[in-house]
Amino acid sequence: MGSKFTTNISGSTIGAFSQGDHAVVTGHVTGGAAIPFTQQQHKAAIKDAQAALVHDQDALERIDERLYEALNQFLTMARKIQVEQQSLADVQAKMKETLDDVWAQQAAKGLRPQVLPKTLEVAESLLKHPAMAEVVKHLLAG
C-alpha cells in the first residue's frame, strides 16, 4: 500500500499517491479564481459605497424615491456576504442574487426599472468593487 496526499490550493484540488516506485498525480480546478480581496476589504468597500449612497441620496430620490431604499438594502445585505475562500464567480453570483431579490421586492412596491447615472458617487464606488462591478453594470447609464 502506498502513500496518499491531497491538498486544496486556492480553489483547486491536487492529489497524488504513490505505490512502490510509481507515483500518480491527479488534479482538477474547482470554483475558478480566488477572490482578490479579504473580508475586511470587502466590508470597507461596502462602507465606502454606503457613504457615497448617503451623499447621493437627494439625487437618487429625484430619479425615484425608492431607488435610495433599494440600494441601501442591497448594500446592507451585500456587506454580510462571505467573500474569503470563495471564487470571484461565486461571490458575483451571490451579489447578483442579492441585487435581484432587492430589485424584485422594490419593483413590487412600484420601483420602475431605472439606470443610475455613472456620475453619482455611489455608482463610481460600486464599480471599484471587483465582485460588484459586473453585477451592477446593467444598472448604470452609458
XYZ file of C-alpha atoms in Angstrom:
142
model
C 0.000 0.000 0.000
C 1.338 3.420 -0.941
C 1.096 6.900 0.485
C -1.640 9.344 -0.439
C -1.506 13.128 -0.389
C -4.281 15.629 -1.091
C -4.370 19.402 -0.628
C -6.569 22.345 -1.541
C -4.854 25.357 -3.111
C -6.913 28.463 -3.976
C -9.996 26.555 -5.014
C -8.043 23.815 -6.805
C -7.702 20.228 -5.682
C -4.432 18.437 -6.345
C -3.931 14.881 -5.223
C -1.060 12.432 -5.503
C -0.424 8.900 -4.403
C 2.472 6.557 -4.788
C 2.799 2.825 -4.803
C 6.285 1.418 -4.841
C 8.436 3.209 -7.419
C 5.426 4.705 -9.259
C 3.573 7.928 -8.495
C 0.292 9.127 -9.901
C -0.681 12.788 -9.721
C -4.254 13.889 -10.283
C -5.881 17.265 -10.009
C -8.765 19.448 -11.004
C -9.784 23.070 -10.578
C -12.978 23.837 -8.759
C -14.653 27.189 -8.394
C -12.367 29.348 -10.523
C -10.113 32.179 -9.426
C -9.943 33.128 -5.779
C -11.440 36.430 -4.702
C -8.801 39.194 -4.900
C -9.604 40.814 -1.527
C -10.217 39.996 2.125
C -13.445 40.131 4.104
C -12.196 43.332 5.765
C -11.511 44.936 2.386
C -14.966 43.859 1.218
C -16.612 45.466 4.254
C -14.541 48.637 3.769
C -15.611 48.841 0.111
C -19.260 48.412 1.102
C -18.845 51.083 3.792
C -17.432 53.465 1.153
C -20.366 52.687 -1.149
C -22.808 53.326 1.713
C -21.171 56.710 2.410
C -21.426 57.562 -1.291
C -25.065 56.469 -1.236
C -25.828 58.895 1.596
C -24.037 61.634 -0.341
C -26.195 60.896 -3.420
C -29.478 60.465 -1.546
C -31.122 63.641 -2.867
C -30.112 62.939 -6.476
C -31.386 59.358 -6.218
C -34.709 60.453 -4.757
C -35.165 62.879 -7.674
C -34.889 59.863 -10.011
C -37.181 57.654 -7.889
C -37.683 57.869 -4.139
C -37.444 54.076 -3.820
C -34.042 53.922 -5.520
C -32.145 55.045 -2.412
C -34.027 52.481 -0.315
C -33.272 49.688 -2.808
C -29.548 50.462 -2.998
C -29.307 50.820 0.779
C -30.988 47.439 1.260
C -28.681 45.845 -1.334
C -25.525 47.241 0.302
C -26.680 46.188 3.772
C -27.220 42.624 2.562
C -24.067 42.579 0.404
C -21.955 43.561 3.415
C -22.852 40.247 5.058
C -21.740 38.095 2.113
C -18.729 35.913 2.941
C -16.025 36.575 0.341
C -12.902 34.933 1.695
C -12.155 31.430 0.414
C -14.749 31.936 -2.328
C -14.206 32.242 -6.052
C -14.902 35.574 -7.704
C -17.644 33.909 -9.774
C -19.325 32.558 -6.619
C -19.248 35.960 -4.901
C -20.565 37.676 -8.040
C -23.395 35.117 -8.197
C -24.301 35.852 -4.555
C -24.179 39.600 -5.227
C -26.391 39.214 -8.312
C -28.881 37.062 -6.422
C -28.991 39.659 -3.630
C -29.463 42.540 -6.068
C -32.157 40.642 -7.989
C -34.035 39.885 -4.746
C -33.897 43.520 -3.615
C -34.967 44.823 -7.031
C -37.869 42.353 -7.174
C -39.069 43.493 -3.737
C -38.788 47.145 -4.720
C -40.470 46.553 -8.098
C -43.419 45.099 -6.177
C -43.555 48.452 -4.345
C -43.630 50.337 -7.636
C -39.934 50.972 -8.396
C -39.614 51.421 -12.127
C -36.595 49.953 -13.905
C -34.025 52.720 -13.703
C -30.497 53.345 -14.724
C -28.114 55.198 -12.456
C -26.018 57.992 -13.876
C -22.372 56.908 -13.746
C -21.576 60.353 -12.375
C -23.098 59.517 -8.997
C -20.547 58.715 -6.295
C -22.369 55.514 -5.390
C -22.080 54.278 -8.989
C -18.349 55.011 -9.050
C -17.906 53.279 -5.693
C -19.791 50.155 -6.787
C -17.718 49.896 -9.970
C -14.487 49.852 -7.924
C -15.523 46.655 -6.113
C -14.349 43.635 -8.171
C -17.296 41.455 -7.188
C -19.932 44.147 -7.669
C -18.739 45.846 -10.849
C -20.104 43.165 -13.193
C -23.282 42.778 -11.164
C -24.282 46.462 -11.169
C -23.245 47.324 -14.753
C -26.806 46.819 -16.016
C -28.000 49.484 -13.551
C -25.725 52.154 -14.966
C -26.420 54.569 -17.808
C -23.931 54.601 -20.697
